[in-house]
């Protein structure tokens, strides 16, 4: 085998194993993420067999973070960011402080130095972008007010970490108690000011130059009519801005990509741009989880069970309780506080960077790094459970409904719990087909509930008071949330028959009598959808042909 194949080997083995483990996890009714993480453990250096390249995997994972943050930016406008700024900034800072103190306190109990405790605590205080976005998106709440607060919170955490990573080397001597006295206030303040200056320069550059140039490039490329070139432009912009931000302004990749996306969200092409990034984004997000798994030595569970337990408790409970209290303190409803708490009850990429830096500066013992890594994998695995718990609590709260001040009265409420609609039509997909159907149903005064993946296209419906769930209808609990069990029918108006098949099968499992009508493009797809339980399948092409025949008949008459 030629020797320059580390990248190919790492990517192909990681993706293939992630697929196998993810598939098995799903069959066992576990989240696919658990499978991806275990695939990572399997290709990591602590388990026998193939060992993936330990320097390449985190870089591949970083591409996932970039594409994800770019996608989030595409759904975020500057106004959205300003709207949540008021809670996100103090909330994130207070929560980082609370988690850091907790981490530092247990480290002090173990007899670690102040510096070691500080790095350990900080590493436990920041949530993972990928995990948080995955959780919010799969539940269809990324675009809700709660989702936006969570994303704003994440961005502040991101900024705080950028500052920490710059400050830590400057303060390492002081924290270790070596020659601290010689370090004046200037030495501490200067790196912070320089970093803040660079972040500000980047933001100003993007708002002044990027805002004009990026949409112009995309519009220009869109007019060439080449889909391939358009896709390339979207990727070049997302990765290029992220890389440029990191190299020229010392901003994190994630923050750079987020701004690139946000600037694009002001242009009407944003929806198309978002869709172009989806397939690659998903693949690289999987690589992120595999690379997390690779870092973990599973033997730590036996070697240090109690310290590990303390670490996990801080990540999952300590942080959540702190976040909950802060959000409630700001007067937001319990549902918002619980969503933020569940979103933050995990740690990821920033913690890894921080602990590696801590170890290389001889601030943190290697044991601390191992605890953080193992704590990360356990908290990521348990995160779906936290969200399940959140659902339970919200459902209970709904039962004993005490009227409470809503977070933002005008904000669309995206139901997590089952819709109260009954005898309604559930319409999946609101594109070329679904929008025509929904118009007719609304005119006929039939109650409808729409499930649509891309939020932009349903904003108007929401304003009209139609109940909308944003997200993939094939994701768990979506159909329950739409209350299909009590519906008069389900219309699956999406072009992808494989995904359509999953949706049909899930709906059929909920109700054996529900009339299901689905959309197809070939005889094979018709058979596939019927096999999964659709009563009627309409093939678009056949209907076009019929209409054409009718037209020619009319013309000839
Ligand atoms: P069209 O082909 O123009 O009718 O558009 C199909 C619409 O369905 C688009 O707006 C997609 O965003 C949406 N869509 C596709 N797949 C799903 C899915 N699995 N769940 C919800 N909406 C979807």
Coordinates of C-alpha atoms and ligand atoms in Angstrom, one line a residue:
X1 CA 0.0 0.0 0.0
X2 CA 1.4 3.4 -0.8
X3 CA 2.2 5.3 2.4
X4 CA 0.4 8.6 1.8
X5 CA -3.0 7.2 2.6
X6 CA -3.6 8.2 6.2
X7 CA -6.4 10.6 5.3
X8 CA -8.2 8.1 3.1
X9 CA -7.8 5.3 5.7
X10 CA -9.0 7.5 8.5
X11 CA -12.0 8.9 6.7
X12 CA -13.1 5.6 5.2
X13 CA -12.6 3.4 8.2
X14 CA -14.2 6.1 10.5
X15 CA -17.2 6.6 8.3
X16 CA -17.7 2.9 7.6
X17 CA -17.5 1.9 11.3
X18 CA -19.7 4.8 12.3
X19 CA -22.2 3.6 9.8
X20 CA -22.1 0.0 11.2
X21 CA -22.2 1.0 14.9
X22 CA -24.7 3.8 14.3
X23 CA -27.0 1.3 12.5
X24 CA -26.7 -1.2 15.3
X25 CA -27.4 1.5 17.9
X26 CA -30.5 2.6 16.1
X27 CA -31.7 -1.0 15.9
X28 CA -31.2 -1.2 19.6
X29 CA -33.3 2.0 20.0
X30 CA -30.3 4.0 21.1
X31 CA -29.3 7.3 19.6
X32 CA -27.1 6.9 16.5
X33 CA -24.5 9.2 18.3
X34 CA -23.8 6.5 20.8
X35 CA -22.8 4.2 17.8
X36 CA -20.6 6.9 16.3
X37 CA -18.8 7.5 19.6
X38 CA -18.2 3.8 20.1
X39 CA -16.9 3.5 16.6
X40 CA -14.4 6.2 17.6
X41 CA -13.3 4.1 20.7
X42 CA -12.9 1.1 18.3
X43 CA -10.5 3.0 16.0
X44 CA -8.8 4.8 18.8
X45 CA -5.3 3.9 20.1
X46 CA -6.6 2.3 23.4
X47 CA -8.4 -0.6 21.7
X48 CA -6.7 -3.2 19.6
X49 CA -6.9 -3.3 15.8
X50 CA -6.9 -0.5 13.3
X51 CA -5.8 2.9 14.7
X52 CA -6.8 6.0 12.8
X53 CA -4.5 9.0 12.4
X54 CA -4.8 10.9 15.7
X55 CA -3.8 14.2 14.1
X56 CA -6.1 14.0 11.1
X57 CA -9.3 13.0 12.9
X58 CA -9.7 16.2 14.9
X59 CA -9.1 18.3 11.8
X60 CA -11.9 16.4 9.9
X61 CA -14.1 17.0 13.0
X62 CA -13.3 20.7 12.8
X63 CA -14.6 20.8 9.2
X64 CA -17.9 19.4 10.7
X65 CA -17.9 22.2 13.3
X66 CA -17.3 24.8 10.5
X67 CA -20.1 23.6 8.3
X68 CA -22.5 23.3 11.2
X69 CA -21.8 26.8 12.4
X70 CA -22.1 28.1 8.9
X71 CA -25.5 26.4 8.7
X72 CA -26.6 28.0 12.0
X73 CA -25.4 31.4 10.8
X74 CA -27.6 31.0 7.7
X75 CA -30.7 30.8 9.9
X76 CA -29.6 33.6 12.2
X77 CA -29.8 37.3 11.4
X78 CA -28.0 40.1 13.3
X79 CA -31.4 41.0 14.8
X80 CA -31.8 37.5 16.2
X81 CA -28.5 37.7 17.8
X82 CA -29.2 41.1 19.3
X83 CA -32.5 39.8 20.6
X84 CA -30.9 37.1 22.7
X85 CA -27.8 39.0 23.6
X86 CA -29.3 40.3 26.8
X87 CA -29.7 36.9 28.3
X88 CA -26.9 35.1 26.5
X89 CA -24.0 37.3 27.6
X90 CA -24.7 37.4 31.4
X91 CA -26.1 33.9 31.4
X92 CA -23.1 32.3 29.7
X93 CA -20.6 34.2 31.8
X94 CA -22.4 33.3 35.1
X95 CA -22.8 29.7 34.1
X96 CA -19.1 29.4 33.1
X97 CA -18.2 30.9 36.4
X98 CA -20.5 28.5 38.3
X99 CA -19.2 25.4 36.5
X100 CA -15.6 26.5 36.9
X101 CA -16.0 27.0 40.6
X102 CA -17.5 23.5 40.9
X103 CA -14.7 21.9 38.9
X104 CA -12.1 23.9 40.8
X105 CA -13.7 22.9 44.2
X106 CA -13.6 19.1 43.5
X107 CA -10.0 19.4 42.1
X108 CA -9.0 21.2 45.3
X109 CA -10.5 18.2 47.2
X110 CA -8.2 15.9 45.2
X111 CA -5.3 18.1 46.2
X112 CA -4.7 19.7 42.8
X113 CA -3.1 23.1 42.4
X114 CA -5.2 26.2 41.8
X115 CA -4.1 26.4 38.2
X116 CA -5.0 22.7 37.5
X117 CA -8.4 23.2 39.2
X118 CA -9.1 26.3 37.1
X119 CA -8.3 24.6 33.8
X120 CA -10.3 21.6 34.8
X121 CA -13.3 23.7 35.8
X122 CA -13.2 25.8 32.6
X123 CA -13.0 22.6 30.5
X124 CA -16.2 21.4 32.2
X125 CA -18.0 24.7 31.6
X126 CA -18.2 24.9 27.8
X127 CA -20.8 22.9 25.8
X128 CA -20.1 21.3 22.4
X129 CA -21.4 23.1 19.4
X130 CA -22.0 19.9 17.4
X131 CA -23.9 18.1 20.1
X132 CA -26.0 21.1 20.9
X133 CA -26.9 21.8 17.3
X134 CA -27.6 18.2 16.6
X135 CA -30.0 18.0 19.6
X136 CA -31.8 21.2 18.8
X137 CA -32.1 20.4 15.1
X138 CA -33.3 16.8 15.5
X139 CA -36.0 18.1 17.8
X140 CA -37.0 20.9 15.4
X141 CA -36.4 23.7 18.0
X142 CA -33.3 25.3 16.5
X143 CA -35.4 28.1 15.2
X144 CA -37.6 28.6 18.2
X145 CA -36.9 31.3 20.7
X146 CA -35.4 28.7 23.1
X147 CA -33.2 27.4 20.4
X148 CA -32.0 30.9 19.6
X149 CA -31.1 31.6 23.2
X150 CA -29.2 28.4 23.3
X151 CA -27.2 29.3 20.2
X152 CA -26.5 32.8 21.4
X153 CA -25.3 31.3 24.7
X154 CA -23.0 29.0 22.7
X155 CA -21.5 31.9 20.8
X156 CA -20.7 33.7 24.0
X157 CA -19.1 30.5 25.4
X158 CA -17.2 30.3 22.2
X159 CA -15.9 33.8 22.5
X160 CA -15.0 33.2 26.2
X161 CA -13.0 30.2 25.2
X162 CA -11.2 32.1 22.4
X163 CA -10.1 34.5 25.1
X164 CA -9.2 31.7 27.6
X165 CA -7.0 30.0 25.0
X166 CA -5.1 33.2 24.4
X167 CA -4.8 34.1 28.1
X168 CA -3.8 30.7 29.4
X169 CA -0.2 30.6 28.1
X170 CA 0.3 34.2 29.3
X171 CA -0.9 33.4 32.7
X172 CA 0.6 29.9 33.0
X173 CA 3.6 31.1 35.0
X174 CA 1.5 33.0 37.4
X175 CA -0.9 30.1 37.9
X176 CA 2.0 27.8 38.6
X177 CA 3.3 30.3 41.1
X178 CA 6.6 30.8 39.2
X179 CA 7.7 34.4 39.1
X180 CA 4.1 35.6 39.3
X181 CA 5.1 38.8 41.1
X182 CA 6.9 40.0 38.0
X183 CA 3.9 39.7 35.9
X184 CA 2.2 43.1 36.1
X185 CA -1.4 43.9 35.3
X186 CA -0.3 44.9 31.8
X187 CA 0.9 41.4 31.0
X188 CA -2.6 40.1 32.0
X189 CA -4.7 42.8 30.3
X190 CA -2.7 43.2 27.1
X191 CA -3.5 39.7 25.6
X192 CA -7.2 40.2 26.4
X193 CA -7.3 43.6 24.8
X194 CA -5.4 42.4 21.7
X195 CA -7.8 39.4 21.3
X196 CA -10.9 41.5 21.8
X197 CA -9.5 43.9 19.3
X198 CA -8.9 41.1 16.7
X199 CA -12.5 39.8 17.2
X200 CA -13.9 43.3 16.8
X201 CA -11.7 43.8 13.7
X202 CA -13.0 40.6 12.2
X203 CA -16.7 41.4 12.9
X204 CA -16.2 44.9 11.5
X205 CA -14.5 43.5 8.4
X206 CA -17.3 41.0 7.9
X207 CA -20.0 43.7 8.3
X208 CA -18.4 46.2 6.0
X209 CA -16.6 44.1 3.4
X210 CA -18.1 40.6 3.7
X211 CA -21.6 41.8 3.7
X212 CA -21.1 43.3 0.3
X213 CA -18.7 40.9 -1.3
X214 CA -20.1 37.5 -0.2
X215 CA -23.7 38.0 -1.4
X216 CA -22.4 39.6 -4.6
X217 CA -20.2 36.5 -5.4
X218 CA -23.1 34.1 -4.8
X219 CA -25.6 36.1 -6.9
X220 CA -23.1 36.3 -9.7
X221 CA -22.4 32.6 -9.5
X222 CA -26.1 31.8 -9.3
X223 CA -26.6 33.6 -12.6
X224 CA -24.1 31.4 -14.4
X225 CA -26.6 28.6 -13.9
X226 CA -24.0 26.1 -12.9
X227 CA -25.2 24.2 -9.9
X228 CA -21.7 22.7 -9.4
X229 CA -20.1 26.1 -9.3
X230 CA -22.8 27.4 -6.9
X231 CA -22.1 24.5 -4.5
X232 CA -18.4 25.1 -4.8
X233 CA -18.9 28.8 -4.0
X234 CA -20.9 28.0 -0.9
X235 CA -18.2 25.6 0.4
X236 CA -15.4 27.9 -0.6
X237 CA -17.0 30.8 1.3
X238 CA -17.8 28.8 4.5
X239 CA -14.5 27.1 4.8
X240 CA -12.5 30.1 3.4
X241 CA -14.0 32.6 5.8
X242 CA -13.5 30.2 8.8
X243 CA -9.9 29.6 7.8
X244 CA -9.2 33.3 7.1
X245 CA -10.8 34.3 10.4
X246 CA -8.6 31.8 12.3
X247 CA -5.4 32.7 10.5
X248 CA -5.7 36.4 10.1
X249 CA -7.8 37.4 13.2
X250 CA -7.1 34.5 15.6
X251 CA -10.8 33.9 15.9
X252 CA -12.1 30.3 16.2
X253 CA -13.1 28.5 13.0
X254 CA -16.6 28.1 14.4
X255 CA -17.1 31.8 15.0
X256 CA -15.7 32.7 11.5
X257 CA -18.1 30.2 9.9
X258 CA -21.0 31.5 11.9
X259 CA -20.4 35.1 10.7
X260 CA -20.0 33.9 7.1
X261 CA -23.4 32.2 7.4
X262 CA -25.1 35.1 9.1
X263 CA -24.0 37.5 6.4
X264 CA -25.4 35.2 3.8
X265 CA -28.7 34.9 5.7
X266 CA -29.5 38.5 4.6
X267 CA -29.5 37.4 1.0
X268 CA -32.4 35.6 -0.6
X269 CA -30.0 32.9 -1.8
X270 CA -29.4 31.7 1.7
X271 CA -31.9 28.9 1.6
X272 CA -30.3 27.4 -1.4
X273 CA -26.9 27.8 0.1
X274 CA -28.0 26.1 3.3
X275 CA -29.3 23.1 1.4
X276 CA -26.1 22.7 -0.5
X277 CA -24.1 22.2 2.7
X278 CA -26.4 19.6 4.2
X279 CA -25.0 16.3 2.9
X280 CA -21.3 17.2 3.6
X281 CA -22.2 18.7 6.9
X282 CA -23.9 15.5 8.1
X283 CA -20.9 13.4 7.1
X284 CA -18.4 15.6 8.9
X285 CA -20.6 15.9 12.0
X286 CA -20.4 12.1 12.2
X287 CA -16.6 12.3 11.9
X288 CA -16.7 14.7 14.9
X289 CA -18.3 12.1 17.1
X290 CA -15.8 9.4 15.9
X291 CA -12.9 11.6 16.7
X292 CA -14.2 12.3 20.2
X293 CA -14.5 8.5 20.8
X294 CA -10.9 8.1 19.6
X295 CA -9.5 10.2 22.4
X296 CA -11.0 8.1 25.2
X297 CA -9.3 5.3 27.1
X298 CA -12.3 3.1 28.2
X299 CA -10.2 1.7 31.0
X300 CA -10.6 4.9 33.0
X301 CA -14.0 3.8 34.1
X302 CA -12.4 1.0 36.1
X303 CA -9.3 3.0 37.1
X304 CA -10.9 6.1 38.5
X305 CA -14.7 5.5 38.9
X306 CA -15.3 8.1 41.6
X307 CA -13.5 11.1 40.2
X308 CA -15.1 10.3 36.8
X309 CA -18.5 10.2 38.5
X310 CA -17.8 13.6 40.1
X311 CA -16.8 15.0 36.7
X312 CA -19.9 13.7 35.0
X313 CA -22.2 15.0 37.8
X314 CA -20.7 18.5 37.4
X315 CA -21.2 18.4 33.6
X316 CA -24.7 17.1 33.7
X317 CA -26.2 18.4 36.9
X318 CA -24.0 21.1 38.1
X319 CA -24.0 23.1 34.9
X320 CA -27.7 22.5 34.2
X321 CA -28.7 23.6 37.7
X322 CA -26.6 26.8 37.3
X323 CA -28.0 27.5 33.8
X324 CA -31.6 26.8 35.0
X325 CA -31.3 29.2 37.9
X326 CA -29.8 31.9 35.7
X327 CA -32.4 31.7 33.0
X328 CA -35.2 31.7 35.6
X329 CA -33.6 34.7 37.3
X330 CA -33.9 36.6 34.0
X331 CA -37.7 36.0 34.1
X332 CA -37.8 33.4 31.3
X333 CA -40.3 30.6 31.7
X334 CA -39.4 27.2 33.1
X335 CA -39.6 25.6 29.6
X336 CA -36.8 27.9 28.3
X337 CA -34.7 27.3 31.4
X338 CA -35.1 23.5 31.0
X339 CA -34.3 23.6 27.3
X340 CA -31.1 25.6 27.9
X341 CA -30.1 23.3 30.8
X342 CA -30.5 20.1 28.7
X343 CA -28.6 21.8 25.8
X344 CA -25.7 22.6 28.0
X345 CA -25.5 19.3 29.9
X346 CA -22.5 18.1 27.8
X347 CA -19.0 19.1 26.8
X348 CA -17.0 18.7 23.7
X349 CA -14.5 20.2 21.3
X350 CA -13.5 23.3 23.3
X351 CA -12.9 21.2 26.4
X352 CA -10.5 19.0 24.5
X353 CA -8.5 21.9 23.2
X354 CA -8.4 23.5 26.6
X355 CA -7.2 20.3 28.4
X356 CA -4.6 19.6 25.8
X357 CA -3.3 23.2 26.2
X358 CA -3.4 22.8 30.0
X359 CA -1.3 19.6 29.9
X360 CA 1.2 21.0 27.4
X361 CA 1.7 24.1 29.7
X362 CA 2.2 21.6 32.6
X363 CA -0.8 23.2 34.4
X364 CA -3.1 20.2 34.3
X365 CA -2.1 16.7 35.3
X366 CA -2.7 14.1 32.5
X367 CA -5.2 12.6 34.8
X368 CA -7.3 15.7 34.5
X369 CA -7.3 15.4 30.7
X370 CA -8.4 11.8 30.8
X371 CA -11.2 12.6 33.2
X372 CA -12.4 15.5 31.0
X373 CA -12.3 13.3 27.9
X374 CA -14.2 10.4 29.5
X375 CA -16.6 12.8 31.0
X376 CA -17.2 14.3 27.6
X377 CA -18.1 11.0 25.9
X378 CA -20.4 10.0 28.8
X379 CA -22.2 13.3 28.8
X380 CA -22.6 13.2 25.1
X381 CA -24.1 9.7 25.3
X382 CA -26.4 10.8 28.1
X383 CA -27.5 14.0 26.4
X384 CA -30.5 12.4 24.5
X385 CA -31.6 11.1 27.9
X386 CA -31.5 14.7 29.3
X387 CA -33.8 15.8 26.5
X388 CA -36.1 12.9 27.2
X389 CA -36.2 14.0 30.8
X390 CA -36.9 17.5 29.7
X391 CA -39.9 16.3 27.7
X392 CA -41.3 14.5 30.7
X393 CA -40.9 17.6 32.9
X394 CA -42.6 19.8 30.3
X395 CA -45.4 17.3 29.9
X396 CA -46.0 17.3 33.6
X397 CA -45.9 21.0 33.7
X398 CA -48.4 21.3 31.0
X399 CA -50.8 19.1 33.0
X400 CA -50.6 21.3 36.0
X401 CA -50.5 24.3 33.7
X402 CA -50.0 27.4 35.8
X403 CA -50.2 30.5 33.6
X404 CA -46.8 31.9 33.2
X405 CA -45.3 34.9 31.5
X406 CA -44.3 33.7 28.0
X407 CA -40.7 34.3 26.9
X408 CA -41.8 36.3 23.9
X409 CA -45.5 36.4 23.2
X410 CA -45.0 36.9 19.5
X411 CA -42.6 34.0 19.1
X412 CA -44.0 31.0 17.4
X413 CA -44.5 28.2 19.8
X414 CA -43.0 25.0 18.4
X415 CA -44.7 22.2 20.1
X416 CA -42.4 19.6 21.7
X417 CA -45.4 17.8 23.2
X418 CA -48.2 16.5 21.1
X419 CA -50.3 19.0 19.2
X420 CA -53.8 19.6 20.5
X421 CA -55.2 19.4 17.0
X422 CA -57.5 16.5 16.1
X423 CA -59.3 15.5 12.9
X424 CA -56.7 17.6 11.1
X425 CA -54.5 16.9 8.1
X426 CA -50.8 16.5 8.7
X427 CA -48.8 17.7 5.7
X428 CA -45.1 16.8 5.5
X429 CA -43.2 19.1 3.2
X430 CA -44.2 22.6 2.1
X431 CA -42.4 23.1 -1.1
X432 CA -43.8 23.1 -4.7
X433 CA -46.3 20.4 -3.9
X434 CA -47.1 21.0 -0.2
X435 CA -47.7 24.7 -0.6
X436 CA -50.4 24.1 -3.2
X437 CA -52.0 21.5 -1.1
X438 CA -51.9 23.6 2.1
X439 CA -53.5 26.5 0.2
X440 CA -56.4 24.4 -0.9
X441 CA -56.9 22.9 2.5
X442 CA -56.9 26.3 4.2
X443 CA -59.4 27.6 1.7
X444 CA -61.6 24.6 2.5
X445 CA -61.2 25.5 6.3
X446 CA -59.7 22.1 7.0
X447 CA -57.4 22.3 10.1
X448 CA -53.8 21.4 9.1
X449 CA -50.4 20.9 10.7
X450 CA -47.3 21.3 8.6
X451 CA -44.0 19.5 9.2
X452 CA -41.2 21.2 7.1
X453 CA -37.5 20.8 7.2
X454 CA -36.5 24.3 6.1
X455 CA -37.8 27.0 8.4
X456 CA -37.6 29.9 5.9
X457 CA -40.4 28.6 3.8
X458 CA -43.0 28.3 6.6
X459 CA -42.5 31.6 8.3
X460 CA -45.6 33.0 6.6
X461 CA -47.7 30.1 7.6
X462 CA -46.8 30.6 11.2
X463 CA -47.7 34.2 11.0
X464 CA -51.1 33.1 9.7
X465 CA -51.5 31.0 12.8
X466 CA -51.0 27.6 11.2
X467 CA -49.3 25.1 13.5
X468 CA -45.9 24.3 12.1
X469 CA -43.2 21.9 13.3
X470 CA -39.7 22.6 11.8
X471 CA -37.5 19.6 11.3
X472 CA -37.2 16.3 9.6
X473 CA -40.5 14.5 9.8
X474 CA -38.6 11.2 9.9
X475 CA -36.8 12.2 13.2
X476 CA -38.1 10.5 16.4
X477 CA -41.2 11.9 18.0
X478 CA -42.0 14.3 15.1
X479 CA -45.2 12.4 14.1
X480 CA -46.3 12.1 17.7
X481 CA -45.8 15.8 18.1
X482 CA -48.0 16.3 15.1
X483 CA -50.6 14.1 16.8
X484 CA -51.0 11.9 13.7
X485 CA -52.9 9.3 15.8
X486 CA -55.9 11.7 15.9
X487 CA -55.5 13.1 12.4
X488 CA -57.9 12.6 9.5
X489 CA -55.0 12.0 7.1
X490 CA -51.3 12.2 6.5
X491 CA -49.9 13.7 3.2
X492 CA -46.3 13.0 2.6
X493 CA -45.4 15.7 0.0
X494 CA -41.6 15.3 -0.1
X495 CA -39.6 14.3 -3.1
X496 CA -37.4 11.7 -1.4
X497 CA -39.2 8.4 -1.3
X498 CA -36.7 6.7 1.0
X499 CA -37.3 9.3 3.7
X500 CA -41.0 9.3 2.7
X501 CA -41.0 5.5 3.4
X502 CA -39.6 6.0 6.9
X503 CA -42.2 8.6 7.6
X504 CA -45.0 6.4 6.3
X505 CA -43.8 3.4 8.3
X506 CA -43.6 5.4 11.5
X507 CA -47.1 6.9 11.0
X508 CA -48.4 3.4 10.2
X509 CA -47.0 2.1 13.5
X510 CA -48.9 4.8 15.3
X511 CA -52.2 4.2 13.6
X512 CA -53.3 1.3 11.5
X513 CA -56.4 3.2 10.1
X514 CA -54.8 6.5 9.3
X515 CA -55.3 7.3 5.5
X516 CA -51.7 8.0 4.2
X517 CA -51.1 9.6 0.8
X518 CA -47.5 9.8 -0.4
X519 CA -45.6 11.3 -3.3
X520 CA -43.3 9.3 -5.7
X521 CA -41.4 9.6 -9.0
X522 CA -41.2 6.0 -10.2
X523 CA -43.0 2.6 -10.1
X524 CA -40.3 1.3 -7.7
X525 CA -40.9 4.2 -5.3
X526 CA -44.7 3.5 -5.5
X527 CA -44.1 -0.1 -4.5
X528 CA -41.7 1.0 -1.7
X529 CA -44.1 3.5 -0.2
X530 CA -47.0 1.1 -0.4
X531 CA -45.0 -1.6 1.2
X532 CA -44.4 0.7 4.2
X533 CA -48.1 1.3 4.6
X534 CA -49.2 4.2 2.3
X535 CA -52.8 3.8 1.1
X536 CA -52.4 5.9 -2.0
X537 CA -49.2 6.9 -3.8
X538 CA -49.2 9.6 -6.5
X539 CA -46.5 9.6 -9.1
X540 CA -45.8 13.2 -10.0
X541 CA -44.6 12.5 -13.6
X542 CA -47.7 10.5 -14.4
X543 CA -49.9 13.4 -13.2
X544 CA -47.9 15.8 -15.4
X545 CA -48.4 13.5 -18.3
X546 CA -52.2 13.2 -17.7
X547 CA -52.4 17.0 -17.5
X548 CA -50.5 17.4 -20.7
X549 CA -52.8 14.9 -22.5
X550 CA -55.8 16.7 -21.1
X551 CA -54.4 20.0 -22.4
X552 CA -53.7 18.8 -25.9
X553 CA -57.2 17.3 -25.9
X554 CA -58.6 20.6 -25.0
X555 CA -56.5 22.5 -27.5
X556 CA -57.6 20.1 -30.3
X557 CA -61.3 20.3 -29.3
Ligands
LIG1 P1 -40.9 20.3 -3.2 O1 -40.1 19.2 -3.9 O2 -40.6 21.7 -3.9 O3 -42.3 20.0 -3.1 O4 -40.3 20.6 -1.8 C1 -40.3 19.6 -0.8 C2 -40.3 20.3 0.6 O5 -40.3 19.2 1.6 C3 -39.1 21.1 0.8 O6 -39.5 22.4 1.3 C4 -38.3 20.4 1.9 O7 -37.7 21.3 2.8 C5 -39.3 19.6 2.6 N1 -38.8 18.3 3.1 C6 -38.0 17.4 2.5 N2 -37.8 16.3 3.3 C7 -38.4 16.6 4.4 C8 -38.6 15.8 5.6 N3 -38.0 14.7 5.8 N4 -39.3 16.4 6.6 C9 -39.9 17.6 6.5 N5 -39.8 18.3 5.3 C10 -39.1 17.8 4.3

